[in-house]
N, CA, C and O atoms as a MOPAC input file, in Angstrom:
PM7 MOZYME 1SCF
protein

 N     59.28400 1    53.41000 1     7.39000 1
 C     60.48100 1    53.31600 1     7.25100 1
 C     60.73700 1    53.13800 1     5.79300 1
 O     59.93800 1    52.48100 1     5.12500 1
 N     61.83600 1    53.69700 1     5.23000 1
 C     62.13700 1    53.69100 1     3.90300 1
 C     63.06600 1    52.34100 1     3.63300 1
 O     63.75000 1    51.79200 1     4.49600 1
 N     62.95100 1    51.96400 1     2.37600 1
 C     63.56900 1    50.54000 1     2.34900 1
 C     65.23600 1    50.45900 1     2.57200 1
 O     65.89300 1    49.48200 1     2.93000 1
 N     65.70200 1    51.83300 1     2.23500 1
 C     67.26100 1    51.57200 1     2.82000 1
 C     67.56100 1    51.69900 1     4.35100 1
 O     68.68300 1    51.50600 1     4.82000 1
 N     66.59300 1    52.00000 1     5.00100 1
 C     66.89300 1    52.01600 1     6.50300 1
 C     66.35300 1    50.52200 1     6.67600 1
 O     67.18500 1    49.83000 1     7.26300 1
 N     65.36100 1    49.93600 1     6.38000 1
 C     64.78700 1    48.55500 1     6.57100 1
 C     66.22900 1    47.59700 1     6.28000 1
 O     66.72300 1    46.86900 1     7.14100 1
 N     66.79500 1    47.77200 1     4.83200 1
 C     67.77600 1    46.92200 1     4.53400 1
 C     68.96600 1    47.05300 1     5.60700 1
 O     69.47700 1    45.97700 1     5.91700 1
 N     69.39600 1    48.00100 1     6.11400 1
 C     70.41600 1    48.00500 1     7.21300 1
 C     70.04300 1    47.39000 1     8.29800 1
 O     70.81500 1    46.63200 1     8.88600 1
 N     68.69000 1    47.65100 1     8.75600 1
 C     68.22800 1    47.10300 1    10.13100 1
 C     68.28000 1    45.66100 1     9.87400 1
 O     68.74600 1    44.97800 1    10.78600 1
 N     67.86900 1    45.03400 1     8.75000 1
 C     67.80900 1    43.49800 1     8.35200 1
 C     69.13700 1    42.99300 1     8.41100 1
 O     69.36400 1    41.88100 1     8.88800 1
 N     70.12400 1    43.80700 1     7.91400 1
 C     71.31300 1    43.25000 1     7.98600 1
 C     71.92600 1    43.53200 1     9.23400 1
 O     73.05400 1    43.04000 1     9.22000 1
 N     71.70200 1    44.06800 1    10.23600 1
 C     72.24500 1    43.99800 1    11.43700 1
 C     71.57800 1    43.06200 1    12.03600 1
 O     72.26500 1    42.22100 1    12.61700 1
 N     70.31400 1    42.93400 1    12.07900 1
 C     69.57700 1    41.81800 1    12.85200 1
 C     70.17400 1    40.26100 1    12.26300 1
 O     70.59800 1    39.40700 1    13.04200 1
 N     70.13800 1    40.12200 1    11.17400 1
 C     70.53500 1    38.97900 1    10.58500 1
 C     72.02600 1    38.41100 1    10.81300 1
 O     72.39700 1    37.25900 1    10.58800 1
 N     72.80300 1    39.48900 1    11.31300 1
 C     74.40900 1    39.23900 1    11.56100 1
 C     74.24400 1    39.15400 1    12.95200 1
 O     75.37500 1    39.17500 1    13.43900 1
 N     73.21000 1    39.04900 1    14.02200 1
 C     73.72900 1    38.97300 1    15.16400 1
 C     74.23000 1    37.63000 1    15.87700 1
 O     74.85200 1    37.57900 1    16.93800 1
 N     73.82600 1    36.53700 1    15.06500 1
 C     74.53100 1    35.42600 1    15.34300 1
 C     75.86400 1    35.27200 1    14.96100 1
 O     76.58300 1    34.53300 1    15.63300 1
 N     76.33000 1    35.89100 1    13.92600 1
 C     77.65300 1    36.26600 1    13.28800 1
 C     78.39200 1    36.76100 1    14.32000 1
 O     79.39000 1    36.15200 1    14.70700 1
 N     77.94900 1    38.03900 1    14.94200 1
 C     78.53400 1    38.84400 1    15.88200 1
 C     78.99400 1    38.00900 1    17.00000 1
 O     80.17500 1    38.04300 1    17.34800 1
 N     77.91500 1    37.07900 1    17.72500 1
 C     78.18400 1    36.41100 1    18.54500 1
 C     79.28600 1    35.25500 1    18.62600 1
 O     79.94600 1    34.91500 1    19.60800 1
 N     79.30500 1    34.73400 1    17.29400 1
 C     80.45000 1    33.71600 1    17.01800 1
 C     81.67300 1    34.37200 1    16.56500 1
 O     82.70200 1    33.70100 1    16.48500 1
 N     81.67200 1    35.58200 1    16.26600 1
 C     82.96700 1    36.29600 1    16.13200 1
 C     83.68900 1    36.63900 1    17.38300 1
 O     84.88600 1    36.45900 1    17.60500 1
 N     82.59300 1    37.27800 1    18.34900 1
 C     83.01200 1    37.63900 1    19.69100 1
 C     83.73500 1    36.34700 1    20.56900 1
 O     84.62100 1    36.49000 1    21.41100 1
 N     83.12600 1    35.07500 1    20.14900 1
 C     83.45700 1    33.73900 1    21.11400 1
 C     85.00500 1    33.57900 1    20.39900 1
 O     85.96700 1    33.37900 1    21.14000 1
 N     85.19500 1    33.68000 1    18.87800 1
 C     86.39200 1    33.54600 1    18.47100 1
 C     87.36100 1    34.43800 1    18.93600 1
 O     88.45800 1    34.02000 1    19.30700 1
 N     87.05400 1    35.69200 1    18.95700 1
 C     87.96100 1    36.66500 1    19.43600 1
 C     88.37500 1    36.71900 1    20.95200 1
 O     89.53000 1    36.87700 1    21.34500 1
 N     87.15100 1    36.55000 1    21.82800 1
 C     87.42600 1    36.83800 1    23.24700 1
 C     87.27300 1    35.62200 1    24.04000 1
 O     87.46500 1    35.67300 1    25.25500 1
 N     86.89800 1    34.38700 1    23.38300 1
 C     86.76400 1    33.13400 1    24.09500 1
 C     85.63100 1    33.04100 1    24.87400 1
 O     84.89700 1    32.07300 1    24.67500 1
 N     85.29700 1    33.95700 1    25.83500 1
 C     84.27800 1    33.88700 1    26.53300 1
 C     83.81600 1    35.56200 1    26.84100 1
 O     84.13300 1    36.48000 1    26.08400 1
 N     83.06700 1    35.72400 1    28.01300 1
 C     82.42000 1    36.72900 1    28.46800 1
 C     83.36300 1    37.47200 1    28.99700 1
 O     83.48600 1    38.63000 1    28.59700 1
 N     84.29100 1    36.91300 1    30.08600 1
 C     85.09900 1    37.29000 1    30.65400 1
 C     86.20000 1    38.08000 1    30.08300 1
 O     86.64700 1    39.14400 1    30.51100 1
 N     86.57200 1    37.40800 1    29.05600 1
 C     87.51000 1    38.02800 1    27.96000 1
 C     86.98500 1    39.42600 1    27.26400 1
 O     87.74800 1    40.34300 1    26.96000 1
 N     85.68300 1    39.44200 1    27.07700 1
 C     85.31800 1    40.54200 1    26.36200 1
 C     84.98200 1    41.84500 1    27.73500 1
 O     85.10200 1    43.05800 1    27.56600 1
 N     84.59700 1    41.23400 1    28.90000 1
 C     84.50000 1    42.33900 1    29.76200 1
 C     85.80700 1    42.72200 1    30.24800 1
 O     85.83500 1    43.84600 1    30.74900 1
 N     86.98000 1    42.03300 1    30.23000 1
 C     88.52700 1    42.37300 1    30.35300 1
 C     88.86800 1    43.35700 1    29.38700 1
 O     89.62300 1    44.27800 1    29.70000 1
 N     88.34200 1    43.25000 1    28.12900 1
 C     88.93600 1    44.10400 1    27.34600 1
 C     88.09200 1    45.58300 1    27.37900 1
 O     88.60000 1    46.70300 1    27.33100 1
 N     86.99400 1    45.32400 1    27.45200 1
 C     86.16900 1    46.62600 1    27.84800 1
 C     86.41300 1    47.38000 1    28.94100 1
 O     86.29400 1    48.60400 1    29.01200 1
 N     86.84800 1    46.43800 1    30.02200 1
 C     87.49900 1    47.23400 1    31.28800 1
 C     88.76000 1    48.01400 1    30.82200 1
 O     89.07200 1    49.11400 1    31.27700 1
 N     89.41500 1    47.37500 1    29.92200 1
 C     90.82400 1    48.10000 1    29.51800 1
 C     90.57000 1    49.36900 1    28.85200 1
 O     91.21800 1    50.38800 1    29.09000 1
 N     89.58700 1    49.28800 1    27.98900 1
 C     89.35700 1    50.41500 1    27.00100 1
 C     88.57900 1    51.34400 1    27.77500 1
 O     88.72500 1    52.51200 1    27.41700 1
 N     87.78500 1    51.15000 1    28.74500 1
 C     86.90600 1    52.12000 1    29.44500 1
 C     87.51000 1    52.47200 1    30.88300 1
 O     86.70900 1    52.77200 1    31.76900 1
 N     89.08800 1    52.44900 1    31.20800 1
 C     89.62300 1    52.67000 1    32.22000 1
 C     89.73600 1    54.45200 1    32.24200 1
 O     89.78400 1    55.08100 1    31.18500 1
 N     89.76800 1    55.11500 1    33.56900 1
 C     89.44100 1    56.42700 1    33.44100 1
 C     91.01500 1    56.86500 1    33.07800 1
 O     91.06700 1    58.02100 1    32.66000 1
 N     92.04200 1    56.32500 1    33.13500 1
 C     93.31000 1    56.79200 1    32.65700 1
 C     93.81100 1    55.57700 1    31.47200 1
 O     94.83900 1    54.90100 1    31.43300 1
 N     92.58800 1    55.62500 1    30.52500 1
 C     92.71900 1    54.86800 1    29.51000 1
 C     93.90000 1    54.89800 1    28.54300 1
 O     94.11100 1    53.83800 1    27.95300 1
 N     94.72900 1    55.95500 1    28.27100 1
 C     95.59400 1    56.20800 1    27.58300 1
 C     97.09200 1    55.60600 1    28.07000 1
 O     97.87300 1    54.99500 1    27.34100 1
 N     97.26700 1    55.90400 1    29.34600 1
 C     98.37100 1    55.43000 1    29.89700 1
 C     98.26700 1    53.85800 1    30.08400 1
 O     99.26800 1    53.14200 1    30.04100 1
 N     96.96100 1    53.36200 1    30.29700 1
 C     96.84600 1    51.96400 1    30.51400 1
 C     97.13800 1    51.29500 1    29.10300 1
 O     97.91500 1    50.34300 1    29.03200 1
 N     96.50600 1    51.80500 1    27.98900 1
 C     96.71400 1    51.09800 1    26.96100 1
 C     98.21100 1    51.35500 1    26.42500 1
 O     98.78600 1    50.46400 1    25.80000 1
 N     98.76400 1    52.45900 1    26.65400 1
 C    100.13400 1    52.52000 1    26.35200 1
 C    101.02400 1    51.32600 1    26.98700 1
 O    101.82600 1    50.68400 1    26.30900 1
 N    100.80300 1    51.11000 1    28.29900 1
 C    101.65600 1    50.09700 1    28.80000 1
 C    101.29000 1    48.59100 1    28.47500 1
 O    102.04400 1    47.64500 1    28.24800 1
 N     99.82100 1    48.65300 1    28.52400 1
 C     99.36900 1    47.01000 1    28.03300 1
 C     99.64400 1    47.02200 1    26.44200 1
 O     99.64400 1    45.91100 1    25.91300 1
 N     99.83800 1    47.94800 1    25.75800 1
 C    100.32100 1    47.47600 1    24.23500 1
 C    101.78100 1    47.13600 1    24.18100 1
 O    102.10500 1    46.44200 1    23.21700 1
 N    102.85700 1    47.53000 1    25.13200 1
 C    103.95800 1    47.06100 1    25.26500 1
 C    104.22300 1    45.60000 1    25.83600 1
 O    105.23300 1    44.92200 1    25.64700 1
 N    102.95900 1    45.22300 1    26.66400 1
 C    103.04000 1    44.10100 1    27.20000 1
 C    102.29700 1    42.88200 1    26.18600 1
 O    102.83300 1    41.82800 1    25.84300 1
 N    101.17700 1    43.26500 1    25.88900 1
 C    100.33400 1    42.19100 1    24.97800 1
 C     99.33700 1    42.81200 1    24.12500 1
 O     98.24300 1    43.23700 1    24.49500 1
 N     99.94400 1    42.83100 1    22.62900 1
 C     99.39000 1    43.65600 1    21.79300 1
 C     98.14100 1    43.32700 1    21.34600 1
 O     97.32100 1    44.15400 1    20.94700 1
 N     97.90400 1    41.68500 1    21.42300 1
 C     96.56600 1    41.40500 1    20.96200 1
 C     95.51800 1    41.51800 1    22.08900 1
 O     94.36800 1    41.78400 1    21.73900 1
 N     95.80700 1    41.32900 1    23.53100 1
 C     94.78000 1    41.66400 1    24.44600 1
 C     94.29500 1    43.25700 1    24.10400 1
 O     93.11000 1    43.58700 1    24.15600 1
 N     95.33300 1    44.14500 1    23.76400 1
 C     95.18800 1    45.49000 1    23.92000 1
 C     94.08000 1    45.70900 1    22.59600 1
 O     93.06900 1    46.40800 1    22.67200 1
 N     94.52500 1    44.93700 1    21.36200 1
 C     93.78300 1    45.62500 1    20.19100 1
 C     92.42900 1    44.49700 1    19.80700 1
 O     91.96000 1    44.52200 1    18.66900 1
 N     91.95800 1    43.68300 1    20.69600 1
 C     91.03800 1    42.60200 1    20.67700 1
 C     89.64200 1    43.45200 1    20.29000 1
 O     89.01900 1    43.24200 1    19.24900 1
 N     89.27400 1    44.38700 1    21.24100 1
 C     88.10000 1    45.25100 1    21.47800 1
 C     88.03200 1    45.83100 1    20.00100 1
 O     87.14600 1    45.38000 1    19.27600 1
 N     88.93700 1    46.84400 1    19.47200 1
 C     88.74600 1    47.63400 1    18.33800 1
 C     88.78200 1    46.57000 1    17.22000 1
 O     88.14900 1    46.99900 1    16.25500 1
 N     89.29600 1    45.32600 1    16.99300 1
 C     89.29300 1    44.51500 1    16.07900 1
 C     87.85600 1    43.92400 1    16.03100 1
 O     87.28200 1    43.73700 1    14.95800 1
 N     87.46400 1    43.72300 1    16.87600 1
 C     85.81600 1    43.12000 1    17.00400 1
 C     84.82000 1    44.18100 1    16.56300 1
 O     83.84900 1    43.93800 1    15.84500 1
 N     85.12300 1    45.31900 1    17.02600 1
 C     84.08500 1    46.50900 1    16.62200 1
 C     84.21000 1    46.76600 1    15.12900 1
 O     83.21700 1    46.97500 1    14.43200 1
 N     85.38100 1    46.74800 1    14.67800 1
 C     85.69300 1    46.96700 1    13.21600 1
 C     85.06100 1    46.00000 1    12.33400 1
 O     84.40600 1    46.20900 1    11.31400 1
 N     85.35300 1    44.96500 1    12.87000 1
 C     84.78700 1    43.70100 1    11.85900 1
 C     83.11100 1    43.75600 1    12.13200 1
 O     82.36200 1    43.49900 1    11.19000 1
 N     82.65500 1    44.04300 1    13.23400 1
 C     81.30100 1    44.16000 1    13.30100 1
 C     80.46300 1    45.19100 1    12.54000 1
 O     79.30700 1    45.07600 1    12.13200 1
 N     81.31300 1    46.22800 1    12.44200 1
 C     80.95500 1    47.12700 1    11.41100 1
 C     81.20600 1    46.66600 1     9.87200 1
 O     80.39800 1    46.93200 1     8.98200 1
 N     82.14500 1    46.10600 1     9.70100 1
 C     82.52300 1    45.86400 1     8.24100 1
 C     81.63300 1    44.70200 1     7.86500 1
 O     81.18400 1    44.83900 1     6.72700 1
 N     81.32600 1    43.83100 1     8.34900 1
 C     80.58200 1    42.96900 1     7.82000 1
 C     78.95200 1    43.36400 1     7.17800 1
 O     78.65500 1    42.92200 1     6.06900 1
 N     78.17300 1    44.02700 1     7.78600 1
 C     77.00300 1    44.61600 1     7.18300 1
 C     77.38600 1    45.65200 1     6.11900 1
 O     76.57000 1    45.99000 1     5.26100 1
 N     78.55700 1    46.12700 1     6.17000 1
 C     78.79700 1    47.16500 1     5.13500 1
 C     79.31200 1    46.37700 1     3.90300 1
 O     78.85500 1    46.65700 1     2.79500 1
 N     80.32200 1    45.32000 1     4.06100 1
 C     80.43100 1    44.59200 1     2.77900 1
 C     78.81900 1    43.66500 1     2.32100 1
 O     78.47000 1    43.23800 1     1.22100 1
 N     78.30800 1    43.62300 1     3.29200 1
 C     77.02800 1    42.91600 1     2.74700 1
 C     76.18100 1    43.76800 1     1.81600 1
 O     75.58600 1    43.32200 1     0.83500 1
 N     76.18000 1    45.08700 1     2.22800 1
 C     75.24800 1    46.00500 1     1.57400 1
 C     75.98500 1    46.15400 1     0.25500 1
 O     75.32700 1    46.15400 1    -0.78600 1
 N     77.46600 1    46.29700 1     0.22400 1
 C     78.13200 1    46.45900 1    -1.10900 1
 C     77.71600 1    45.37900 1    -1.99500 1
 O     77.32300 1    45.60800 1    -3.13900 1
 N     77.79600 1    44.14900 1    -1.47500 1
 C     77.76400 1    43.01700 1    -2.28300 1
 C     75.98600 1    43.04000 1    -2.69900 1
 O     75.75200 1    43.12800 1    -3.90400 1
 N     75.19200 1    42.99000 1    -2.07900 1
 C     73.90100 1    42.70200 1    -2.14700 1
 C     72.96500 1    44.06800 1    -2.21400 1
 O     71.85200 1    43.92600 1    -2.72000 1
 N     73.25200 1    45.06300 1    -1.85100 1
 C     72.40500 1    46.11900 1    -1.70200 1
 C     71.87500 1    47.02000 1    -2.93100 1
 O     71.08800 1    47.96500 1    -2.97500 1
 N     72.62000 1    46.34900 1    -3.89800 1
 C     71.77100 1    46.95600 1    -5.32300 1
 C     70.98600 1    45.95900 1    -5.69900 1
 O     70.60700 1    46.24700 1    -6.83500 1
 N     70.51500 1    44.90600 1    -5.36000 1
 C     69.56700 1    44.10900 1    -6.00800 1
 C     68.19200 1    44.19000 1    -5.73700 1
 O     67.97200 1    44.87400 1    -4.73700 1
 N     67.17100 1    43.72200 1    -6.28800 1
 C     65.94000 1    44.15700 1    -6.13700 1
 C     65.34100 1    43.24800 1    -4.81300 1
 O     64.14000 1    43.23600 1    -4.54300 1
 N     66.15100 1    42.65000 1    -4.19500 1
 C     65.63600 1    41.82500 1    -2.81500 1
 C     65.52600 1    42.66400 1    -1.63500 1
 O     65.14000 1    42.18500 1    -0.56900 1
 N     65.88500 1    44.05900 1    -1.77800 1
 C     65.87900 1    44.71100 1    -0.61200 1
 C     64.37400 1    45.15700 1    -0.08000 1
 O     63.95400 1    45.17300 1     1.07700 1
 N     63.77100 1    45.47500 1    -1.18700 1
 C     62.10000 1    46.10700 1    -0.75700 1
 C     61.35400 1    44.88600 1    -0.36900 1
 O     60.80700 1    44.89500 1     0.73300 1
 N     61.24400 1    43.70200 1    -1.22000 1
 C     60.28100 1    42.75500 1    -1.09900 1
 C     60.82100 1    42.27900 1     0.38100 1
 O     59.85800 1    42.01300 1     1.10000 1
 N     62.12500 1    42.08800 1     1.06300 1
 C     62.52900 1    41.76000 1     2.14100 1
 C     61.91500 1    42.34500 1     3.09400 1
 O     61.36200 1    41.72600 1     4.00300 1
 N     61.94200 1    43.55000 1     3.00000 1
 C     61.57800 1    44.55500 1     4.17400 1
 C     60.23800 1    44.73700 1     4.17400 1
 O     59.76300 1    45.21700 1     5.20400 1
 N     59.24300 1    44.38200 1     2.95900 1
 C     57.94900 1    44.40100 1     2.92800 1
 C     57.61000 1    43.23700 1     3.81400 1
 O     56.73400 1    43.38800 1     4.66500 1
 N     58.27900 1    41.99900 1     3.67400 1
 C     57.71900 1    40.40600 1     4.28400 1
 C     58.07600 1    40.65200 1     5.64600 1
 O     57.33000 1    40.08200 1     6.44200 1
 N     59.00300 1    41.33800 1     6.15700 1
 C     59.34400 1    41.64000 1     7.43200 1
 C     58.18000 1    42.37200 1     8.24500 1
 O     57.80700 1    42.17400 1     9.40200 1
 N     57.74300 1    43.23100 1     7.33800 1
 C     56.70800 1    44.31400 1     7.73700 1
 C     57.26100 1    45.43400 1     8.15700 1
 O     56.57600 1    45.96900 1     9.02900 1
 N     58.49500 1    46.16400 1     7.81200 1
 C     59.05300 1    47.45900 1     8.22800 1
 C     58.75800 1    48.29400 1     7.16900 1
 O     59.20900 1    49.44000 1     7.16100 1
 N     57.88500 1    47.77100 1     6.04600 1
 C     57.27900 1    48.95200 1     5.22700 1
 C     55.97300 1    48.90700 1     5.05000 1
 O     55.40400 1    49.79500 1     4.41500 1

């Protein structure tokens, strides 16, 4: 595995507790997450989202906000720390190289 891929893998693995904490803040519990997932994976999802958006905008937008933040965190960390010389030694230490 090259150092760049190892760097991304490490960023995702190190951030798993952050994702879980973020999910707890946004969804409160697993039932809230499953409800948001059910809403977005409904067979008639466009109509459901359109009607739900009028009723409660935050409940409708929780899952996309969560996914966006989970993608943005490693990208921002890569932009902040990806140019340093720490990437290759960290990947070697974990055994990815």
